[in-house]
XYZ file of C-alpha atoms in Angstrom:
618
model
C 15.105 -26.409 11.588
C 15.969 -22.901 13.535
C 15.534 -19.926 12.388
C 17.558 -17.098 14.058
C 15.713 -13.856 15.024
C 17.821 -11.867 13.125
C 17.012 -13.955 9.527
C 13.274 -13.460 10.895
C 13.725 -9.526 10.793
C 15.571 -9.491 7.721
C 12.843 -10.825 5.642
C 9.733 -9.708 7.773
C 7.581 -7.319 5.937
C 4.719 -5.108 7.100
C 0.648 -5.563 7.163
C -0.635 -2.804 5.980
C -3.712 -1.403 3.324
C -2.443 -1.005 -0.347
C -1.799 2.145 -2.042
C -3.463 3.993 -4.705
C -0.696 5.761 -7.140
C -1.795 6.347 -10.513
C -5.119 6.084 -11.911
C -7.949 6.365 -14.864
C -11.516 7.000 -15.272
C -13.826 3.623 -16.158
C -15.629 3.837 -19.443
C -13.733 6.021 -21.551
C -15.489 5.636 -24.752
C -16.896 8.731 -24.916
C -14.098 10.808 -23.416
C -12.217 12.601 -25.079
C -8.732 11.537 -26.479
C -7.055 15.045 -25.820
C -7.947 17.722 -23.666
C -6.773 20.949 -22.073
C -7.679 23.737 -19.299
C -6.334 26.810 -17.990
C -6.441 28.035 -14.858
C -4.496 31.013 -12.948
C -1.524 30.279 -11.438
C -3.295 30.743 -8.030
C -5.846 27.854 -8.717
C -2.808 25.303 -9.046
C -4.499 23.124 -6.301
C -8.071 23.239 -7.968
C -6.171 21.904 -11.199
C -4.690 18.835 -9.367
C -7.763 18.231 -7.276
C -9.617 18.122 -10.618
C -6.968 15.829 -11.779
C -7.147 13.466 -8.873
C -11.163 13.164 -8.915
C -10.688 12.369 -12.924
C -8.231 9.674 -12.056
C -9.767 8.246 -9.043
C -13.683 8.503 -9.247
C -15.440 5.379 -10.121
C -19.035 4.754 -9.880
C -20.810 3.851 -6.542
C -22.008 0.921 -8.508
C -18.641 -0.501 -9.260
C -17.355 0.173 -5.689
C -20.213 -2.109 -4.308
C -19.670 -4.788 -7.314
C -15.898 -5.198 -6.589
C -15.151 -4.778 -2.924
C -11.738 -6.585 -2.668
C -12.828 -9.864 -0.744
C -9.849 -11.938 0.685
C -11.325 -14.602 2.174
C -12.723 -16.447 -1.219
C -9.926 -18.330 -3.232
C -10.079 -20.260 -6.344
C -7.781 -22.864 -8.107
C -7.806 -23.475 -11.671
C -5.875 -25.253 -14.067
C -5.270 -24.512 -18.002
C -7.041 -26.323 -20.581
C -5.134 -28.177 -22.829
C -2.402 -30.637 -23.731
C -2.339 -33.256 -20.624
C 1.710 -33.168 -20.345
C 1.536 -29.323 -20.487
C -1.332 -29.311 -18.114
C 0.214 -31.568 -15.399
C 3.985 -29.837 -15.799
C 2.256 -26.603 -14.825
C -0.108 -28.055 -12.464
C 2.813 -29.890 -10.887
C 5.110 -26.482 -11.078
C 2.259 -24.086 -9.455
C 2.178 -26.235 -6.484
C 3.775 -24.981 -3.320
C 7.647 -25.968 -3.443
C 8.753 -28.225 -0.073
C 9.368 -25.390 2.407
C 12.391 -26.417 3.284
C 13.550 -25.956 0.145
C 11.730 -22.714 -0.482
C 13.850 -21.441 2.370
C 17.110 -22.017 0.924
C 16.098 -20.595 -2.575
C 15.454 -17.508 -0.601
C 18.488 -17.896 1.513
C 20.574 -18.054 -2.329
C 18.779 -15.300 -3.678
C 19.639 -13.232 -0.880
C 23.107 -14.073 -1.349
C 22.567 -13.520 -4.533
C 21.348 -9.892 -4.373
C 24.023 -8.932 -2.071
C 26.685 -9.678 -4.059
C 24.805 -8.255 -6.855
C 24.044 -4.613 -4.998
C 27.884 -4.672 -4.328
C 28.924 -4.133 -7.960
C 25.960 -2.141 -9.188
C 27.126 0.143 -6.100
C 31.013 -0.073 -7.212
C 29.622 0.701 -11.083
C 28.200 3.850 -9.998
C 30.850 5.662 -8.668
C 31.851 5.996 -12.371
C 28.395 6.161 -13.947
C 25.613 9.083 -13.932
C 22.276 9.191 -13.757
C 19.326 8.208 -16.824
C 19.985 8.749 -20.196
C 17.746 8.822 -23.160
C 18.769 5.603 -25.025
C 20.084 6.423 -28.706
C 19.139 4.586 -31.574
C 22.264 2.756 -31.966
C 21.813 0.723 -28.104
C 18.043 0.494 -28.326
C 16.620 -1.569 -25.331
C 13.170 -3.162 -24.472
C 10.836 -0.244 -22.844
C 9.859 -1.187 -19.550
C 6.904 1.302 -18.413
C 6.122 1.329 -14.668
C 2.262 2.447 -13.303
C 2.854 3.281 -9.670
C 5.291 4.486 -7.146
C 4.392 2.005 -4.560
C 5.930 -0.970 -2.582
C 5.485 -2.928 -5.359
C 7.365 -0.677 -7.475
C 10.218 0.211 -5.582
C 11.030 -2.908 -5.031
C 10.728 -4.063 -8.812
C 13.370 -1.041 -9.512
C 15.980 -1.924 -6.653
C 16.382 -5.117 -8.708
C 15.616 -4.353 -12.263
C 19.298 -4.562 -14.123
C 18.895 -1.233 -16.445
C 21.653 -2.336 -18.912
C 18.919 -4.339 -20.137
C 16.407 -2.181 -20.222
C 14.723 1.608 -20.490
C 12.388 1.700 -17.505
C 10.573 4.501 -17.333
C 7.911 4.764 -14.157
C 4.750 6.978 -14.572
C 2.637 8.107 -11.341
C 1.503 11.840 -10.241
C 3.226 11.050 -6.961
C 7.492 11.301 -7.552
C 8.138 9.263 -4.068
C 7.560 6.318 -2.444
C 5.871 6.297 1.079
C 6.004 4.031 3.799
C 2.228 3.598 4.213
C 2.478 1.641 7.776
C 3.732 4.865 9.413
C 1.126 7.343 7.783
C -0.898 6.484 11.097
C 2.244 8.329 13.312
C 2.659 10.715 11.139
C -0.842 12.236 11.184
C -0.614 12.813 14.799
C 3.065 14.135 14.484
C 5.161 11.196 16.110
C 7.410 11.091 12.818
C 7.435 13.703 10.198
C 5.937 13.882 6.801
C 9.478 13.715 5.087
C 11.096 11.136 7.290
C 8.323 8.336 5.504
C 8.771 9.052 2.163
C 12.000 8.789 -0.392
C 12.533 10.318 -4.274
C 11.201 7.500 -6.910
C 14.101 8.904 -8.739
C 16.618 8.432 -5.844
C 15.670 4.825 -5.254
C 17.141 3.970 -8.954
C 19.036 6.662 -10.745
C 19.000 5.522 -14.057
C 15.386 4.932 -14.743
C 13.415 7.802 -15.645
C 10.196 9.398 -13.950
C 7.310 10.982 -15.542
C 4.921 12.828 -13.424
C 1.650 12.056 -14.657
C -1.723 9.939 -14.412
C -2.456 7.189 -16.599
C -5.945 7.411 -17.872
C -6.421 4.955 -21.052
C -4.293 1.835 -21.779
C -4.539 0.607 -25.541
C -2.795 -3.598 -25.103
C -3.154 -3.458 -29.191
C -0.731 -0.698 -30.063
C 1.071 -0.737 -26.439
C 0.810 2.655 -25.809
C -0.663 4.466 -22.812
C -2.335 8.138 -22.591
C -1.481 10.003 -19.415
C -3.053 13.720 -17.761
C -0.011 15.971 -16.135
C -0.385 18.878 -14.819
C 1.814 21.963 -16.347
C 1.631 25.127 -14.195
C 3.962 28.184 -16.576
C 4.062 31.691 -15.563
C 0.594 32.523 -14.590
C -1.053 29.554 -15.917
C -1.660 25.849 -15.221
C -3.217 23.662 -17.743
C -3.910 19.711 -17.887
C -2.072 18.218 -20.869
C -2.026 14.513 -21.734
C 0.826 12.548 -23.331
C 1.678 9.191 -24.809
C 4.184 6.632 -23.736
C 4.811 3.256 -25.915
C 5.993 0.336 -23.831
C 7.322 -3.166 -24.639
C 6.740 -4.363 -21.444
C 3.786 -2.964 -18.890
C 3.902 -3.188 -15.386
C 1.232 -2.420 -13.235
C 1.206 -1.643 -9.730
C -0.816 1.028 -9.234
C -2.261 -0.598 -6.075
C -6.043 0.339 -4.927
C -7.628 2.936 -3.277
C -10.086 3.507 -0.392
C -13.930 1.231 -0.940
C -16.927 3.691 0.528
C -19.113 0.459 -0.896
C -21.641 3.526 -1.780
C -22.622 4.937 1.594
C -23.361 7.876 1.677
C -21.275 10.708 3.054
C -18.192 8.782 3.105
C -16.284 10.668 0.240
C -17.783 14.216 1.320
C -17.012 14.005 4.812
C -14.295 11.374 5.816
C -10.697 12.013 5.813
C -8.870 8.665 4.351
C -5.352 7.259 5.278
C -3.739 6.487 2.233
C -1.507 9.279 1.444
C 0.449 12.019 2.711
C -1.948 14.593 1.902
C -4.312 12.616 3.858
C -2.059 12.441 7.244
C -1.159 16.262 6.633
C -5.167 16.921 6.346
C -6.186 14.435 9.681
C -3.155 16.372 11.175
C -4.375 19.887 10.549
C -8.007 19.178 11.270
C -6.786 17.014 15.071
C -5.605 20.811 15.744
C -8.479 22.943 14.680
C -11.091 20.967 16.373
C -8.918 21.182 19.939
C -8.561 24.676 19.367
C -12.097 24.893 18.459
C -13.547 23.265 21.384
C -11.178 25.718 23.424
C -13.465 28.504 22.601
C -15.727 30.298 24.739
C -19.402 29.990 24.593
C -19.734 26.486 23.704
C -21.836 24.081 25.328
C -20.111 20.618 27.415
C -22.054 18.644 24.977
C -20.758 20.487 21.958
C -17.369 20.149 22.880
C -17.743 16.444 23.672
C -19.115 16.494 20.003
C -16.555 18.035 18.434
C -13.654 16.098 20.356
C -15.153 12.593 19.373
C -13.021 11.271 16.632
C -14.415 8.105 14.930
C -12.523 5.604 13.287
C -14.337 3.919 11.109
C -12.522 -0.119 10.019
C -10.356 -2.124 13.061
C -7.914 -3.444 10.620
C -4.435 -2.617 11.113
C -4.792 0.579 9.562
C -7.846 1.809 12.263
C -6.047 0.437 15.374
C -3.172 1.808 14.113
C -4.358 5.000 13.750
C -6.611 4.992 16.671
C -3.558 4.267 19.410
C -1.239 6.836 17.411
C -4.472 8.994 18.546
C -4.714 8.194 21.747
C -1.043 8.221 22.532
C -1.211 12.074 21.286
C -4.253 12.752 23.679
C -2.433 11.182 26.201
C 0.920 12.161 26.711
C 0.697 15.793 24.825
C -2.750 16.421 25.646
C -2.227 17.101 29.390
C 0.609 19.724 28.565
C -1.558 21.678 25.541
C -5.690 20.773 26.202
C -5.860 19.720 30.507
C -9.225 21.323 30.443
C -10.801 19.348 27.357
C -9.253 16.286 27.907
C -12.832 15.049 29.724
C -14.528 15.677 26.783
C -12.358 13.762 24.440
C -13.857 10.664 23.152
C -12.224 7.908 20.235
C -14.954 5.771 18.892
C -13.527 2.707 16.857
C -16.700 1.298 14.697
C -16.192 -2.294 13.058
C -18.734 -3.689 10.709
C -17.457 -7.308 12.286
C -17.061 -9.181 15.143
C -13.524 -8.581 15.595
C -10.910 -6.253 15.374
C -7.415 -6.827 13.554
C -9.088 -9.889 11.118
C -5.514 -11.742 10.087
C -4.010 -11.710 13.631
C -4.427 -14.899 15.730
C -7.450 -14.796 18.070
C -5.032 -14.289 21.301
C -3.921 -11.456 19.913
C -6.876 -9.373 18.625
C -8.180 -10.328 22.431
C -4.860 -8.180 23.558
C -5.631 -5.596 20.927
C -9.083 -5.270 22.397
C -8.064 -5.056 26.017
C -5.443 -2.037 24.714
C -8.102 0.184 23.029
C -9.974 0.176 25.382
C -7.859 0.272 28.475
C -8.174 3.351 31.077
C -6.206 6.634 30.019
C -2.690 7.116 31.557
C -2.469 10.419 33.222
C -1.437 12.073 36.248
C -3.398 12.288 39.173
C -3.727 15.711 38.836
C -4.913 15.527 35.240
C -6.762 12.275 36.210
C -8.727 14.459 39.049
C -10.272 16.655 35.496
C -11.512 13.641 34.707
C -15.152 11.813 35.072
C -15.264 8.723 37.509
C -16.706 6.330 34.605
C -14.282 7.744 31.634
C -13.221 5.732 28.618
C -11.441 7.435 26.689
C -11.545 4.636 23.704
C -14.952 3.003 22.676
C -15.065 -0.297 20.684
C -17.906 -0.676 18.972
C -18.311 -3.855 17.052
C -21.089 -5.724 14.653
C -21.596 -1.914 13.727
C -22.406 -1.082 10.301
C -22.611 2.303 9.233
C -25.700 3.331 7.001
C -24.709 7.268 6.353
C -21.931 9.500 7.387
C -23.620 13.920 7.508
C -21.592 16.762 8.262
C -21.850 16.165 11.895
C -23.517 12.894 12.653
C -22.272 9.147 12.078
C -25.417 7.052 11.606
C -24.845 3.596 11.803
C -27.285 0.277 11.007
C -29.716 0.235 13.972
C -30.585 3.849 13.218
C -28.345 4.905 16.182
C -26.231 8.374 15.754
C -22.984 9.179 16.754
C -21.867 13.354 16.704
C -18.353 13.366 15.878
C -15.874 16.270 14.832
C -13.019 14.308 12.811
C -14.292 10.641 10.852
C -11.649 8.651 9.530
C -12.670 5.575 7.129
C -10.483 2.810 6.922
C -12.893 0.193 5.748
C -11.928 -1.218 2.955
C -9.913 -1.636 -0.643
C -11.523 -1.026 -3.797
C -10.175 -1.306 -7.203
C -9.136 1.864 -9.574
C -10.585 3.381 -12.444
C -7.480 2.405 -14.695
C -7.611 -1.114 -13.601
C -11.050 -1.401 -14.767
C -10.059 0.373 -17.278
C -7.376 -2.103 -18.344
C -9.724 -5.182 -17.973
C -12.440 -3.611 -19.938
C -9.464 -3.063 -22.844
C -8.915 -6.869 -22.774
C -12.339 -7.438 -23.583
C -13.842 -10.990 -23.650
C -11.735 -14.315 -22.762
C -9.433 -15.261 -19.845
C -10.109 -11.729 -18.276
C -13.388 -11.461 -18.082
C -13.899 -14.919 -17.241
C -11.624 -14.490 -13.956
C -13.653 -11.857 -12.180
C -16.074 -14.018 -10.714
C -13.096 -14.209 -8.473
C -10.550 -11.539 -9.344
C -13.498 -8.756 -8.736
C -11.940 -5.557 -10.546
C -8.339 -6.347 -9.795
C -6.591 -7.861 -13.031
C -6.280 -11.217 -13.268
C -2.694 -12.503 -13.157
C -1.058 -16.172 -14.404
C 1.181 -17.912 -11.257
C 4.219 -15.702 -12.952
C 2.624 -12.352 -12.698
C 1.534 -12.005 -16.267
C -2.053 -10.813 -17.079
C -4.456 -12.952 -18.456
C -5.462 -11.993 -22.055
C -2.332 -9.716 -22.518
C -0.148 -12.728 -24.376
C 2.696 -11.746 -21.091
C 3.277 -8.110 -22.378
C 1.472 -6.684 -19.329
C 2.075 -7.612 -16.268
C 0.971 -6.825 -12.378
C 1.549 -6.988 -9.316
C 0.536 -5.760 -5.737
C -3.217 -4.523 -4.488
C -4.724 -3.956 -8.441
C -4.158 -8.183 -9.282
C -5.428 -11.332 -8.155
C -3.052 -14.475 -8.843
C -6.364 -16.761 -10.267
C -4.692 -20.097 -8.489
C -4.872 -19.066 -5.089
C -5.268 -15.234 -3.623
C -2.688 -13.323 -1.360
C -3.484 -10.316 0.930
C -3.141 -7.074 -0.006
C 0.358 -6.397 1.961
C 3.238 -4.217 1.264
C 4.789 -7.348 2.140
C 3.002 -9.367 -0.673
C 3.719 -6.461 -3.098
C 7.289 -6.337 -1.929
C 8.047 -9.868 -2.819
C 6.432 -9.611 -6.061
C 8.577 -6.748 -7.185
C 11.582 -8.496 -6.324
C 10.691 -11.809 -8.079
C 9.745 -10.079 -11.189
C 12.515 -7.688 -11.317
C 14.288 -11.063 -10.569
C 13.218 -13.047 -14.006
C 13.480 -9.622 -16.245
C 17.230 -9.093 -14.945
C 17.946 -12.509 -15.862
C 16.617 -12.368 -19.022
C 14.029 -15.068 -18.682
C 11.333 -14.703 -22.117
C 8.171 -13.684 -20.313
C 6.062 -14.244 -24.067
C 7.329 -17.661 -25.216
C 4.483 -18.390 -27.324
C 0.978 -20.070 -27.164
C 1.605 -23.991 -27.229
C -0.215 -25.252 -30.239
C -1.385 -28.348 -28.902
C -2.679 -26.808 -25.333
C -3.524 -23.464 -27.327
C -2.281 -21.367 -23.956
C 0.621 -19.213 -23.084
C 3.773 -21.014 -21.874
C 5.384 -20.188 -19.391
C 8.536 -17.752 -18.684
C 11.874 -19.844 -20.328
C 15.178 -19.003 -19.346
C 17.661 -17.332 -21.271
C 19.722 -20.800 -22.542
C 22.719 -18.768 -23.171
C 23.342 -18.130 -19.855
C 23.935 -20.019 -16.589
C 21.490 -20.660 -13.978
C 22.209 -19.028 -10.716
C 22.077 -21.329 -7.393
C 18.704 -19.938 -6.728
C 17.067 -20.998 -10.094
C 18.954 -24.463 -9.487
C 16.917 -24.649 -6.071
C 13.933 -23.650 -7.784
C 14.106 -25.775 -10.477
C 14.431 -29.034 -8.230
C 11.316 -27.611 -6.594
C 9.366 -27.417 -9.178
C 10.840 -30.607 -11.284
C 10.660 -28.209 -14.365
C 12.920 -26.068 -16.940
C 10.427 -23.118 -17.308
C 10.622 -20.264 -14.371
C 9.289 -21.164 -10.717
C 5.722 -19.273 -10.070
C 5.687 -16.592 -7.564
C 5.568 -18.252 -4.298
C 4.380 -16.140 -1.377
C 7.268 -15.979 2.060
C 4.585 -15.040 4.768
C 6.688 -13.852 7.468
C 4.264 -12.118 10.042
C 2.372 -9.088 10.520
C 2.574 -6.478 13.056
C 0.128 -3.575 14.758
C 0.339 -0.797 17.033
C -1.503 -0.691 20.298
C -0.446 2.047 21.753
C 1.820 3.176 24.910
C 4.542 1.832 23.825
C 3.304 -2.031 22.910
C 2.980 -3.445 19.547
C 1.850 -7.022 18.498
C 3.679 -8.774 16.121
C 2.742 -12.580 14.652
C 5.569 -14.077 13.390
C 5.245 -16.806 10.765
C 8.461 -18.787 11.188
C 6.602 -22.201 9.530
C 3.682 -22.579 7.390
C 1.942 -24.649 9.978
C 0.011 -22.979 13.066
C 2.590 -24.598 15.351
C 5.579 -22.060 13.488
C 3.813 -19.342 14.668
C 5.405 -16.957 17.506
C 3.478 -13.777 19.077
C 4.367 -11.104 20.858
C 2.669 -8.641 22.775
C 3.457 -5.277 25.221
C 7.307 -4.133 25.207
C 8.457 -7.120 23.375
C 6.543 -6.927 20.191
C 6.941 -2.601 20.156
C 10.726 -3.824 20.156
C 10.136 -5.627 17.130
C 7.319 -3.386 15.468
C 10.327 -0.186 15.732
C 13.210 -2.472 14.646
C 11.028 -3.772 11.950
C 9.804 -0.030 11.055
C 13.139 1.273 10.981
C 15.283 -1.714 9.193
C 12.783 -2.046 6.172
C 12.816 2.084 5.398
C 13.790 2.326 1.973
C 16.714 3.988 2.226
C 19.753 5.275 5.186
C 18.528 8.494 5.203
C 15.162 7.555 6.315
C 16.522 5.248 9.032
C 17.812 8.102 10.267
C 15.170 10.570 9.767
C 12.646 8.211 11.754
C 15.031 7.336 14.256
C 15.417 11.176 15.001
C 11.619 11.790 14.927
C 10.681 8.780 17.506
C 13.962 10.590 19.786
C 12.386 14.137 19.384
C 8.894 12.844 20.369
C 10.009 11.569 23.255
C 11.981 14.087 24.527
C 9.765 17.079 23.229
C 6.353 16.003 22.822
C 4.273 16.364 19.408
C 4.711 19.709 17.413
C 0.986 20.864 17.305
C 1.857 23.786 15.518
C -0.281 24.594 11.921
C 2.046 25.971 8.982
């Protein structure tokens, strides 16, 4: 069966760490239920730093407990009624690829036609409206402003419902590019697009969720409300029919010490806007007089802690910066600039075939393109890029990395990008569903919430339900991808927009949920028909994962990028240098979220060409 290049594109989706968006503090039994603080107008930032530490801090013990672990996977089957049991069992299987395929193929269809007439409907419609009494609908409540979540509103059909999303960020970013943009290759505004822009009539609520009650539905939120000459931290309730979480995960320190005090993170803008700033200051530091060679080698050796696609990304971003705009700005430090890549592993770039984390390897650490007269500046023996692997680190200081065999490493700018670790709300939300299906899942799940193959959590009777980096399908786990998080959006926005009865009922015989049933006053669509056949069943097809490929910077203009064409090893194509950076850009640039950013980015990657990196601080 071929597969064009162009279908490939259309689908492929990008490898890259999952996002943190909205949060809660673990344990809130003894917090209080409602709180306030004022602050001067001036201390704005202190308010929403507090804010952010409330929402985000969990304890070093739970970071080590429930370290997000992809490589374990578990399979289980419901207890029950035998006919139940084996429809479902039969059901959750993979569905024939072939087959799979041209369910997608309809749904994409589908969609288009779809997207057509919501667009021709809104040339006469506004924006959200408070529903009246009179045209009630079912309260959808979003947690997150993710991948996940845009994605679940592009295809959510709001006649149905009030959707209403909650997260203190109002945009969603296009995390694979934060690594460009911290180094200034695309700007800070060309990656990220208004929550409220990407569907007009649901409504946005800037806020932080902090306590989820499942018995009452409702969910308590901290905003920050800055007034004249005063900011204060107020909290508010929301009621929901339906919850959806996708608040993603954030950053795993795993409890060393240091990490939190002195590492910069990649997860948000404020984090590329803080690596950019501080790439700046510690050139223009090291340009001072009266400093030592050995102190400037210190303080222009950036370490990048974690070689997954986040580090190498980040790392080549770097050393495309050093190179090509370092000569013009810094000729005279440029010797003592050093990148140190530390991986706790054997390997760099974990999901990529072997063949290509060999290439990745050989790109890092390649000699420095320069001119020969900046290439004269330079030591005989200089790497600019130092890979240095089966290295754990033991304790970040101020000024020193020190990692497992006792050995040190100065450095002036650390970066961690080890690891995913689960949120304080999504503890928080496990802990509310106390004992039962829950708890019993995170042997495997490990502080991401347990989800059913349709995306609903277990112990929530299908009224909550999650998707992306915060859940852990129990019959079989997925990566923690935008591209994973992606798909799940759309499939769920998929089954709500058609209606389908996500909380059918507990069978009495099996005594468990049933699954999603269609809406029997209305037609099946082609798609469902496919899926249907599939699965040999009348209830809605489980989420079924489309792996398409993943893709990675190297630097100097090459990418790799691992196409999945087949589920077998044989479906797999690779490719390396100038090919795959022509597929990592058109890749980049066709799944922005929106025209504008197309353009934006295509602009940015122009301007850095022609102009160099804008090192300026503002």
């Amino acid at each position: 069966m071929k597969i064009s290049t162009s279908t490939v594109v259309s689908f492929l989706f990008l490898c890259s760490q999952g996002e943190a968006f909205t949060s809660t503090p673990s344990k809130l039994a003894n917090a209080p239920q409602s709180w306030s603080r004022l602050y001067t107008a001036n201390d704005e930032k202190t308010v929403r730093a507090e804010l952010k530490e409330k929402t985000s801090l969990v304890d070093a013990e739970d970071e080590i407990n429930y370290p997000i672990d992809l490589e374990e996977t578990i399979a289980t089957s419901p207890k029950g009624s035998k006919d139940l049991e084996k429809m479902i069992a039969r059901a959750t299987k993979p569905r024939a690829y072939p087959l799979f395929l041209a369910e997608k193929g309809a749904l994409l269809l589908e969609d288009a036609i779809s997207s057509f007439a919501k667009f021709r409907d809104s040339e006469s419609e506004g924006g959200w409206e408070n529903p009246n009494e009179e045209n009630k609908k079912e309260k959808i409540v979003i947690l997150g402003t993710g991948w996940g979540a845009a994605a679940f509103l592009k295809g959510i059909d709001t006649s149905l419902y009030d959707v209403t999303v909650i997260s203190p960020r109002n945009h969603f970013l296009f995390t694979p590019m934060l690594a460009g943009a911290s180094v200034g290759t695309v700007e800070f505004r060309s990656i990220t697009e208004s929550i409220r822009e990407i569907n007009l009539k649901a409504n946005y609520l800037e806020g932080s969720a902090v306590d989820i009650d499942p018995k009452n539905k409702k969910i308590v939120c901290d905003s920050v409300i800055c007034e004249g000459n005063t900011c204060e931290i107020n909290d508010f309730e929301v009621e929901y029919d339906k919850l959806i979480m996708t608040v993603g995960a954030q950053t795993n320190t795993y409890g060393i010490k240091g990490v939190r005090e002195y590492c910069c993170y990649l997860k948000q803008i404020e984090d590329a806007r803080r690596i950019r700033t501080a790439i700046v200051n510690l050139f223009e530091r090291a340009n001072l007089p009266g400093l030592s060679d050995e102190e400037r080698k210190a303080i222009l050796t950036f370490a990048v802690i974690g070689a997954g696609p986040t580090g190498v990304e980040f790392a080549s971003e770097l050393r495309d910066f050093i190179e090509n705009d370092g000569p013009k700005y810094y000729p005279n430090l440029l010797k003592f600039v050093r990148i140190k890549v530390i991986e706790a592993s054997p390997t760099v770039l974990a999901p990529f075939d072997k063949s290509l984390q060999e290439e990745a390897i050989k790109q890092l650490t390649r000699d420095v393109k320069l001119d020969l007269s900046v290439r004269k500046l330079l030591p005989q023996d200089y790497k600019l890029t130092e890979l240095l692997l089966n290295s754990g680190v033991q304790e970040v200081t101020d000024k020193k990395i020190i990692l497992g065999d006792d050995s040190e490493i100065p450095y002036g700018l650390a970066v961690w990008a080890a690891g995913n670790g689960p949120l304080p709300i999504t503890l928080n939300l496990i802990e509310k569903l106390g004992e039962g299906e829950q708890s019993e899942a995170q042997s495997v799940a490990r502080g991401r919430v347990a989800v059913d193959p349709w995306l609903r959590v277990l112990g929530s009777g299908g009224d909550i339900l999650a998707f992306g980096d915060c859940s852990c399908i129990v019959n079989g786990q997925l990566p923690a991808t935008a591209q994973v998080a992606s798909q799940q959006g759309e499939y769920l926005a998929n089954l709500l927009s058609n209606n389908y009865n996500m909380c059918p009922g507990v069978d009495p015989l099996a005594g468990i949920l049933l699954p999603p049933q269609p809406d029997k006053t209305r037609s099946k669509s082609l798609s469902e028909k496919i899926a249907g056949f599939a699965c040999q069943a009348d209830f809605a097809a489980p989420f079924q994962f489309l792996n398409l490929g993943i893709l990675a910077y190297t630097g100097a203009g090459s990418a790799l990028a691992q196409l999945q064409l087949t589920p077998a090893e044989k479906g797999m194509v690779k490719g390396t240098g100038q090919l795959g950076f022509g597929v990592w850009r058109s890749v980049y640039l066709s799944k922005q979220v929106s025209l504008r950013n197309r353009v934006l980015v295509f602009f940015d990657w122009a301007k850095t060409s022609v102009f160099g990196r804008d090192i300026t601080r503002i």
